[in-house]
mmCIF file of C-alpha atoms in Angstrom:
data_model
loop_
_atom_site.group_PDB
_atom_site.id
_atom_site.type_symbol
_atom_site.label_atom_id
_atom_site.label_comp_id
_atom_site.label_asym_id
_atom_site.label_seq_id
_atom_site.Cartn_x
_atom_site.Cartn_y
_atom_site.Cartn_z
ATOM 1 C CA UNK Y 1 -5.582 -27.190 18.681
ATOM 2 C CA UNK Y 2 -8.708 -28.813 20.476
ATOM 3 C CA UNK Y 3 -11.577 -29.574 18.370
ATOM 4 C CA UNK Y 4 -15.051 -31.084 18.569
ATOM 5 C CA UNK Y 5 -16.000 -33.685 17.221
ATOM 6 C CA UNK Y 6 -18.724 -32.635 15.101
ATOM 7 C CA UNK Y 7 -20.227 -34.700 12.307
ATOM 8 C CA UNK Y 8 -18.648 -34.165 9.144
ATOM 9 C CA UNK Y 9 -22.399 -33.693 7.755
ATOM 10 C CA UNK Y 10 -22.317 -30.819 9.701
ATOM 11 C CA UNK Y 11 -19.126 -29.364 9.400
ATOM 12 C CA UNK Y 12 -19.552 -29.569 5.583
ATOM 13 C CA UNK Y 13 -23.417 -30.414 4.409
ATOM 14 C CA UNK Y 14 -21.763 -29.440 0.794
ATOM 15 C CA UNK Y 15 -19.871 -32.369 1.160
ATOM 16 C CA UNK Y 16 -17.354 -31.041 -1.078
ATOM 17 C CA UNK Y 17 -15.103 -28.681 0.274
ATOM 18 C CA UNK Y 18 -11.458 -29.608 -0.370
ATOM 19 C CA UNK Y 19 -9.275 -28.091 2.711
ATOM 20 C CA UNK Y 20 -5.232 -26.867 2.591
ATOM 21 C CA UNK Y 21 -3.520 -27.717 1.011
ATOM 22 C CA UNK Y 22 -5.179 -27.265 -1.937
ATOM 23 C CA UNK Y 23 -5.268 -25.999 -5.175
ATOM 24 C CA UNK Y 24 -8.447 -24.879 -6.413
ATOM 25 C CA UNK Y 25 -11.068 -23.478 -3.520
ATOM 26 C CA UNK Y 26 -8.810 -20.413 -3.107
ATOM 27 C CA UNK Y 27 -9.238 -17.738 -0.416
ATOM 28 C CA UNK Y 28 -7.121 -14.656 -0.693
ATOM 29 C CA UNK Y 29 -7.428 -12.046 2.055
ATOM 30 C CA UNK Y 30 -6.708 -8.647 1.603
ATOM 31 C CA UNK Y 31 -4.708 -6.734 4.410
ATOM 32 C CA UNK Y 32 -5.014 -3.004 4.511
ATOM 33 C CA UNK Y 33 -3.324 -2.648 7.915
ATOM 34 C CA UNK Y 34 -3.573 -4.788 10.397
ATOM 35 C CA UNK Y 35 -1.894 -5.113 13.224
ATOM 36 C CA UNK Y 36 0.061 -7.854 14.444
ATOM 37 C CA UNK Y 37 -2.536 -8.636 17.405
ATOM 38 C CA UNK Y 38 -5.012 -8.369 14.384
ATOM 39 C CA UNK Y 39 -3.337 -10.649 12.123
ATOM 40 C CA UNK Y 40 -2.982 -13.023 15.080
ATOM 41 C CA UNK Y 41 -6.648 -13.284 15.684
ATOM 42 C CA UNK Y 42 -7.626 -13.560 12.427
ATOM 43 C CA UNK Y 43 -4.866 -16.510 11.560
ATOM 44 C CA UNK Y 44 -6.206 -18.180 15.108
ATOM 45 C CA UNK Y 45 -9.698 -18.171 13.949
ATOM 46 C CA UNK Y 46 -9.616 -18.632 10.263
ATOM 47 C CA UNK Y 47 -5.777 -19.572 9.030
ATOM 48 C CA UNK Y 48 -7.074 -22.657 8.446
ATOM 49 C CA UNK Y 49 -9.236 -21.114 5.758
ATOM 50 C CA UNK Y 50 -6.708 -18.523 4.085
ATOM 51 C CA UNK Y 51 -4.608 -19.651 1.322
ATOM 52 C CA UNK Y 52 -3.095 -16.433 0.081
ATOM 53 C CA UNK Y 53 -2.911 -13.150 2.168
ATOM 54 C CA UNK Y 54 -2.022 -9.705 0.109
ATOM 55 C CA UNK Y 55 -0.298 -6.532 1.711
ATOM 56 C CA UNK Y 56 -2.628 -4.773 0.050
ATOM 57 C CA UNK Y 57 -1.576 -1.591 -2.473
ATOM 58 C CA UNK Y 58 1.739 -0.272 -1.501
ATOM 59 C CA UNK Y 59 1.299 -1.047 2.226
ATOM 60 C CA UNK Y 60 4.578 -3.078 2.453
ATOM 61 C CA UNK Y 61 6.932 -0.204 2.546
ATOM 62 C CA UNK Y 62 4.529 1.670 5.260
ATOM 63 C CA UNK Y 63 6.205 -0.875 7.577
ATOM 64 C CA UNK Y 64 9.458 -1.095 9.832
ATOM 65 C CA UNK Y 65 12.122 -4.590 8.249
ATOM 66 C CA UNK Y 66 11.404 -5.643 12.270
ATOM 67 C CA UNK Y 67 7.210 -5.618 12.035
ATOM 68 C CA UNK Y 68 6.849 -6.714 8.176
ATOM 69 C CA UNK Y 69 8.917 -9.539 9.224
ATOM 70 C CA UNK Y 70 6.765 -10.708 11.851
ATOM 71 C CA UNK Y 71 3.583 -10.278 9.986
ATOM 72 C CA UNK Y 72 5.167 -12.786 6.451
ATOM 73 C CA UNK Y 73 6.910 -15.120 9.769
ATOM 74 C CA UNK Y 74 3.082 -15.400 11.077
ATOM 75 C CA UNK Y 75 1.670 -16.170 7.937
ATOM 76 C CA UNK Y 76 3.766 -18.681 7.170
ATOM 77 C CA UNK Y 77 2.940 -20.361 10.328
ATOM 78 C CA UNK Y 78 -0.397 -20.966 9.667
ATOM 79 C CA UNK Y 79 0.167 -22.165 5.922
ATOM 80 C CA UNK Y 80 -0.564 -18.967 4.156
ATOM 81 C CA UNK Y 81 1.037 -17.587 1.645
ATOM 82 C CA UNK Y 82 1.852 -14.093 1.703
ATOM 83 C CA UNK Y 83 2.444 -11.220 -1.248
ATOM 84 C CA UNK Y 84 2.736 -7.684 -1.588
ATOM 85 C CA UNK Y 85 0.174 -5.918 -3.705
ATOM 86 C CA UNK Y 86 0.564 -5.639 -7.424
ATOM 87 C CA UNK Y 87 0.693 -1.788 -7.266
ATOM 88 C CA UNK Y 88 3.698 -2.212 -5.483
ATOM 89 C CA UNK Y 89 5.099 -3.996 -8.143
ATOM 90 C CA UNK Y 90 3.904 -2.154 -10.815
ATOM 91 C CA UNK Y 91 5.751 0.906 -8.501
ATOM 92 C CA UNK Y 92 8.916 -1.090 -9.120
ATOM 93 C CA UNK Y 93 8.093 -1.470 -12.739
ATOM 94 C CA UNK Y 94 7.365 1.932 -13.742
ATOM 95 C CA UNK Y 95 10.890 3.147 -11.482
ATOM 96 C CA UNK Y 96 12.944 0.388 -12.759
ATOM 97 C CA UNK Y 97 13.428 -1.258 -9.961
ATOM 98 C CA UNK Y 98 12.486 -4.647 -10.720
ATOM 99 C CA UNK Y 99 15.591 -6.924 -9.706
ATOM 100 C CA UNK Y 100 15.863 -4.851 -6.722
ATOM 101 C CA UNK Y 101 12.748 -5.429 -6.190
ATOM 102 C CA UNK Y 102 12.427 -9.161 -6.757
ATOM 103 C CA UNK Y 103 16.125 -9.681 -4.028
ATOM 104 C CA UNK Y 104 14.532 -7.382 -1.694
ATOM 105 C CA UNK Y 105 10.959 -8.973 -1.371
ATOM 106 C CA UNK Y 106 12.408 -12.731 -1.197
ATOM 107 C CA UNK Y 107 15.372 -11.463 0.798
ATOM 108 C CA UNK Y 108 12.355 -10.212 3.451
ATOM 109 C CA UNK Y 109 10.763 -13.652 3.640
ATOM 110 C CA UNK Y 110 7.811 -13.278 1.376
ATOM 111 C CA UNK Y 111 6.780 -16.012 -0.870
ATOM 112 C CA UNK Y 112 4.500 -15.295 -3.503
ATOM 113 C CA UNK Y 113 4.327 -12.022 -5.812
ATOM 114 C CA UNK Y 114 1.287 -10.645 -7.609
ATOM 115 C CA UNK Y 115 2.298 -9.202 -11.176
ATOM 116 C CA UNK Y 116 -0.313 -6.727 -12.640
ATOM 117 C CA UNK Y 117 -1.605 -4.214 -14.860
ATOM 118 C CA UNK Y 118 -3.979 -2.133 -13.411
ATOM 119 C CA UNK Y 119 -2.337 1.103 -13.403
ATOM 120 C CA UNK Y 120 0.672 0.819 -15.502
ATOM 121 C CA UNK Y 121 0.720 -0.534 -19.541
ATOM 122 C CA UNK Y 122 3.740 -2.278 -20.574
ATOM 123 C CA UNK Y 123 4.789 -4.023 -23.537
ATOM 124 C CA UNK Y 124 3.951 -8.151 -23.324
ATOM 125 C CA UNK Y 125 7.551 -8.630 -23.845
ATOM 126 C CA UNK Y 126 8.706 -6.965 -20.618
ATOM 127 C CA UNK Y 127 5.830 -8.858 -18.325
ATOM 128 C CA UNK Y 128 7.045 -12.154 -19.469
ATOM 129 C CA UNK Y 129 10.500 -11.497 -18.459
ATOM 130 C CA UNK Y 130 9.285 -9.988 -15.052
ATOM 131 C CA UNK Y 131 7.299 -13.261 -14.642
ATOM 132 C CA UNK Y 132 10.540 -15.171 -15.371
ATOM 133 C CA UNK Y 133 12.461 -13.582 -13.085
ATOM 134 C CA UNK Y 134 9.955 -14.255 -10.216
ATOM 135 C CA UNK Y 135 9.960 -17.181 -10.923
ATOM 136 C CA UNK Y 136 13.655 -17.913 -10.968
ATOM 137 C CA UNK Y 137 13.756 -16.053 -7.689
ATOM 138 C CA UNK Y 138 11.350 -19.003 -6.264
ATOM 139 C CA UNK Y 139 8.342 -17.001 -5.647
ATOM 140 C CA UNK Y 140 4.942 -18.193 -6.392
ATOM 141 C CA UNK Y 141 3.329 -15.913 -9.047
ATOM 142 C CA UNK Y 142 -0.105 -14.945 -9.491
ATOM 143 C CA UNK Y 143 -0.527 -12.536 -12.183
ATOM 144 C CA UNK Y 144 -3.714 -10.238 -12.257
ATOM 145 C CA UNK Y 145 -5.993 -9.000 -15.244
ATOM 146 C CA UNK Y 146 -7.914 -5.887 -16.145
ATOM 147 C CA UNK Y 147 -7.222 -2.416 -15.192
ATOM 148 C CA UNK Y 148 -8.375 -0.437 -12.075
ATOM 149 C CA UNK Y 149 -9.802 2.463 -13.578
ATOM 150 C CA UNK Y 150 -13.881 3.253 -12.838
ATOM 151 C CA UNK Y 151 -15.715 1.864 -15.499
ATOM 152 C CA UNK Y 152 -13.126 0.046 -17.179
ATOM 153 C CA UNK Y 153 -14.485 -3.480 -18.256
ATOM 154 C CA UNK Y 154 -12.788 -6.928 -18.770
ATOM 155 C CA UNK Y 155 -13.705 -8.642 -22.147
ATOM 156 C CA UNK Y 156 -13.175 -12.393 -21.793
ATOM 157 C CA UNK Y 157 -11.688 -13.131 -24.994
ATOM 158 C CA UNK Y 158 -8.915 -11.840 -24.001
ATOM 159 C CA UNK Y 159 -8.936 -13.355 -20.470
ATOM 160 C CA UNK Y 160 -9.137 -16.630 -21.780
ATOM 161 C CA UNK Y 161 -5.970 -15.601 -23.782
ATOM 162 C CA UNK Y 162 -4.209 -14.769 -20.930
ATOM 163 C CA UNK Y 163 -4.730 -17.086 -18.869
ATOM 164 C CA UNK Y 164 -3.564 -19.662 -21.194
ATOM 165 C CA UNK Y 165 -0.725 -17.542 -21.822
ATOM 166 C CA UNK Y 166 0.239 -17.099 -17.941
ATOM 167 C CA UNK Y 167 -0.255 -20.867 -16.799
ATOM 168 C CA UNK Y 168 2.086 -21.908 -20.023
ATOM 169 C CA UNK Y 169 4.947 -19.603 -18.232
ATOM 170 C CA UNK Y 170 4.252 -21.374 -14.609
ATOM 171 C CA UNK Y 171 2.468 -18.705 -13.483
ATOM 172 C CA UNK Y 172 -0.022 -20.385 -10.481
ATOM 173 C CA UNK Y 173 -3.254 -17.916 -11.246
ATOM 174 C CA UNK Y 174 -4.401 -15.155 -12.900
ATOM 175 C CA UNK Y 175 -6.566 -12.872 -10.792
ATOM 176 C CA UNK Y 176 -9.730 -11.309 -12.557
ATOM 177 C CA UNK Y 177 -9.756 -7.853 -11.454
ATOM 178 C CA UNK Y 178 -12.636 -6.545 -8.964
ATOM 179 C CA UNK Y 179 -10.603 -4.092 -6.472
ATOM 180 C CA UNK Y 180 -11.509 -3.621 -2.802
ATOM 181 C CA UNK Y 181 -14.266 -2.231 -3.301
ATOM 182 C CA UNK Y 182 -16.111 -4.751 -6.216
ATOM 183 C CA UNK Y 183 -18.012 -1.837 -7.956
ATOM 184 C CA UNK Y 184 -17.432 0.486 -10.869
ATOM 185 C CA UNK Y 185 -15.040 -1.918 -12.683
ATOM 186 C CA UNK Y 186 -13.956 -5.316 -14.576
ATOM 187 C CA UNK Y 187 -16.872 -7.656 -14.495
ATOM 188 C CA UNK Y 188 -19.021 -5.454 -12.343
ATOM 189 C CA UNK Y 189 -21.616 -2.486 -12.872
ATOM 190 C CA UNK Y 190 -21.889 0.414 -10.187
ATOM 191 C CA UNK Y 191 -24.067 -1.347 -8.064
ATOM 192 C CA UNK Y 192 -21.744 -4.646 -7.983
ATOM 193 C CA UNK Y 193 -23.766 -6.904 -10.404
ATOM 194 C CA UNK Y 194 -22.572 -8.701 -12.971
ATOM 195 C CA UNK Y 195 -23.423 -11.153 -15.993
ATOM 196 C CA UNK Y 196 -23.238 -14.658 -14.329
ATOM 197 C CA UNK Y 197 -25.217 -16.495 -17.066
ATOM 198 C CA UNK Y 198 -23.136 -15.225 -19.701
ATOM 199 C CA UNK Y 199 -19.934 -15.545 -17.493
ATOM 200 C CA UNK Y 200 -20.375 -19.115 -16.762
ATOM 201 C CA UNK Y 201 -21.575 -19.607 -20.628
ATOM 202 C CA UNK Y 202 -17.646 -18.183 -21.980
ATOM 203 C CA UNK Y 203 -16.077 -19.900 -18.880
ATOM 204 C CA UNK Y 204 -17.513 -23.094 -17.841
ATOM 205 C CA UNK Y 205 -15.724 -24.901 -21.058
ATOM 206 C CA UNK Y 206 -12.266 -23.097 -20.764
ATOM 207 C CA UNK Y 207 -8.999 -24.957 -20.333
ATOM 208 C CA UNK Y 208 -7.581 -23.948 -16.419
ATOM 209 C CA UNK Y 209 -10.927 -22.253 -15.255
ATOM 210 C CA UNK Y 210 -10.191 -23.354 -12.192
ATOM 211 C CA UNK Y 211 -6.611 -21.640 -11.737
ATOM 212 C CA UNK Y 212 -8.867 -17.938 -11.949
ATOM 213 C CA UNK Y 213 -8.882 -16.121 -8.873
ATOM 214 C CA UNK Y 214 -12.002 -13.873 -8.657
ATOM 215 C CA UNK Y 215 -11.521 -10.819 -6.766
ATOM 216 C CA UNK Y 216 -15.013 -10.582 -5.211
ATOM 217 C CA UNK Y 217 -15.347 -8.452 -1.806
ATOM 218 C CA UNK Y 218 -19.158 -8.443 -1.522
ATOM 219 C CA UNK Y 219 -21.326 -11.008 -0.007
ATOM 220 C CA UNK Y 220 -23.643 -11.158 -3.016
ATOM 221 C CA UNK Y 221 -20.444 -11.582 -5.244
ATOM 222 C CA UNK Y 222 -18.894 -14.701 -3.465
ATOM 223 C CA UNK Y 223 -22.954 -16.122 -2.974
ATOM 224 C CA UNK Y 224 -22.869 -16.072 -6.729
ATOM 225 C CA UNK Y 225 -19.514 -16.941 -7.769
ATOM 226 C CA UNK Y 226 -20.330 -20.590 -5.309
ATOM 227 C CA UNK Y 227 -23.930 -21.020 -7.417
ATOM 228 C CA UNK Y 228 -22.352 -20.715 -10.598
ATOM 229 C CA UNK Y 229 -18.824 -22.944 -10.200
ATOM 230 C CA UNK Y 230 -19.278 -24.327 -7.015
ATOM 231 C CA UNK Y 231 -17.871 -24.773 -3.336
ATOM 232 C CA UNK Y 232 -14.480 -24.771 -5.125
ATOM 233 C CA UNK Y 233 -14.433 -21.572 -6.843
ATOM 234 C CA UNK Y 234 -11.256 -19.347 -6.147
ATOM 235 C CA UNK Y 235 -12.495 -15.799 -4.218
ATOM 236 C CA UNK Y 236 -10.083 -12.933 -3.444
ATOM 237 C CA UNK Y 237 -9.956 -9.366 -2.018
ATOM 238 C CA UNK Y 238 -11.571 -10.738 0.879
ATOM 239 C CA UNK Y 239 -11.940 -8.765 3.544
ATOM 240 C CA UNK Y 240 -10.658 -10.245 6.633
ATOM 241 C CA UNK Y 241 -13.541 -9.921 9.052
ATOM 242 C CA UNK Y 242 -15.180 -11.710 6.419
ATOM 243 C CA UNK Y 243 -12.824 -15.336 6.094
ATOM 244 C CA UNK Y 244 -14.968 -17.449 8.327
ATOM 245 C CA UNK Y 245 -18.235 -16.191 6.630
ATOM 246 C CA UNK Y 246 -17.033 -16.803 3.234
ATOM 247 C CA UNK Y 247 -16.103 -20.613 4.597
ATOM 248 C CA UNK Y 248 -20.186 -21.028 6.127
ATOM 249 C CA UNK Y 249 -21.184 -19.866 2.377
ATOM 250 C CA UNK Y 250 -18.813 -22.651 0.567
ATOM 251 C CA UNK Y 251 -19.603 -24.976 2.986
ATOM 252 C CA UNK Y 252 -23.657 -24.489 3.126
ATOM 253 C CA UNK Y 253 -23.687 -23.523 6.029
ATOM 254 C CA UNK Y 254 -25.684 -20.671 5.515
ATOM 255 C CA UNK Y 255 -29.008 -20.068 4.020
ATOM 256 C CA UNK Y 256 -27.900 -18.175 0.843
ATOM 257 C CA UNK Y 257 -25.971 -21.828 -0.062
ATOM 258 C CA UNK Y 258 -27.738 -24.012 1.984
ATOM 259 C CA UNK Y 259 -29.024 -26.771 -0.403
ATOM 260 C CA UNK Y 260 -31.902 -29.010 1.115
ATOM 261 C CA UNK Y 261 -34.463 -31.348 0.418
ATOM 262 C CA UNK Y 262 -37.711 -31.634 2.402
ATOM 263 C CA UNK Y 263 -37.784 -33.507 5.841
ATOM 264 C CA UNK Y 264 -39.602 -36.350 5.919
ATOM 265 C CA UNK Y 265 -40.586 -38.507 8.798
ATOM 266 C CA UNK Y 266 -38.958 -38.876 12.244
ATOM 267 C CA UNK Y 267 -35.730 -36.533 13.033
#
C-alpha cells in the first residue's frame, strides 16, 4: 500500500498514539452483519486501526462453514483478531456445550473468545475452568463484566476485583460492559452519560487499568473516555462506519481532541 508522505505532526498532533501491534490503545469493532464486500472495505480503509473484531451476539451460527471462513481468513489478513460474541458463548454455557464449543470455534479458524456474563449467572468456579480451557485451546481470551439488563449498573469494587482476578488466570482484558447501544446500562444513564470524575478517581490508581476494554459506541463516550485516560485508552463496540473517526479523535485530529496552543508569529 501507497502512502503519502505526510508529516508525522500531522498524521498524529497527539504525538502519542502507539500503532499494531500493540497492547493498550485497543479498538474492537462490532460486526452485526456485514458482508464480505463490507468487511473488505472496512479492513482496506481502517484494518490498520482494528485490533479486535466481534461477530456480534449469536451471529456466528447465522453463517454458512464456506462464508464465516472467509470473513475470520480476512481478518486475519489485516492483523485483526477475530471472536464470536459472548452470548454465543454463554449459549454454549447454559446448553452444555462448552468443549464442543471451544474444538468447534478454533477448529473454524477463530482466534480469540469473549467469556461473559451478561445474560447467564454461573458459579465462579465453572468460569475459571471455561477460561482455562480457552486458554489451553490457544485462544486469546477477553472476558467481559456487568450484565446486559436495562438499568443494571456496574459497581467498581467489584470490577477492580475482577480484573485482578482475570489477568492472574492469563486472561488478555476484561471488557466493561456498555452494549451496542451505550444507554440504559453498566456505567451509563438513559441518556448515555456517565460519572467520569468519579470513574477516573476509583480507576486512575488501579493495578492493569490499562488491560480494560470500554465498550463505548457513542461519539461523546469515546471523546470522554480519550480526555480522561488518554490517546491510549482501550474502546469497544465500535461501530464500524465509525473506526477511522474514532482514530481522528485519538489522534487529535478533530476538534473535540484537538489540543492547541495559540499561534504566534509567521506560519
Amino acid at each position: 500500500m501507497s502512502w503519502l508522505n505526510w508529516p508525522h505532526s500531522l498524521t498524529d498532533p497527539s504525538q502519542t498514539r502507539n500503532l499494531k501491534p500493540r497492547e493498550n490503545g485497543i479498538t474492537m469493532v462490532i460486526d452485526k452483519g456485514l458482508g464480505i464486500d463490507g468487511l473488505k472495505d472496512l479492513l482496506e480503509v481502517s484494518g490498520a486501526y482494528i485490533d479486535y473484531l466481534k461477530l456480534g451476539f449469536g451471529t456466528s451460527v447465522l453463517y454458512s462453514s464456506h462464508y464465516l471462513k472467509h470473513k475470520i481468513q480476512l481478518a486475519k489478513e489485516y492483523g485483526v483478531k477475530i471472536y464470536p460474541g459472548g452470548t454465543l458463548t454463554e449459549v454454549a454455557i447454559y446448553q452444555q456445550e462448552i468443549p464442543h464449543y471451544l474444538s468447534l470455534i478454533t477448529q473454524i479458524g477463530f482466534n480469540a473468545i469473549e467469556i461473559s456474563e451478561g445474560t447467564l449467572s454461573y458459579p465462579p468456579d465453572v468460569r475459571k475452568e471455561i477460561i482455562v480451557r480457552a486458554l489451553d485451546a490457544g485462544l486469546d481470551v477477553i472476558t467481559e463484566f456487568g450484565k446486559k439488563e436495562q438499568g443494571s449498573i456496574i459497581l467498581l469494587s467489584e470490577l477492580e476485583e475482577r480484573l485482578l482476578s482475570d489477568i492472574f488466570l492469563g486472561v488478555s482484558y476484561v471488557i466493561v460492559e456498555g452494549r451496542e447501544s451505550g444507554t440504559g446500562v453498566g456505567i451509563y444513564d438513559q441518556n448515555g452519560n456517565f460519572d467520569g470524575a468519579t470513574l477516573y478517581d476509583f480507576v486512575h490508581h488501579w493495578a492493569y487499568k490499562d488491560r480494560l476494554i470500554w465498550e463505548a459506541p457513542l461519539k461523546k463516550q469515546q471523546v470522554h473516555f480519550i480526555q480522561l485516560f488518554g490517546t491510549n485508552v482501550n474502546l469497544g463496540n465500535i461501530a464500524p462506519g465509525e473506526v477511522v473517526a474514532l482514530e481522528a479523535l485519538r489522534r487529535g485530529l478533530r476538534s473535540d481532541t484537538f489540543i492547541f496552543k495559540e499561534v504566534l508569529g509567521e506560519v
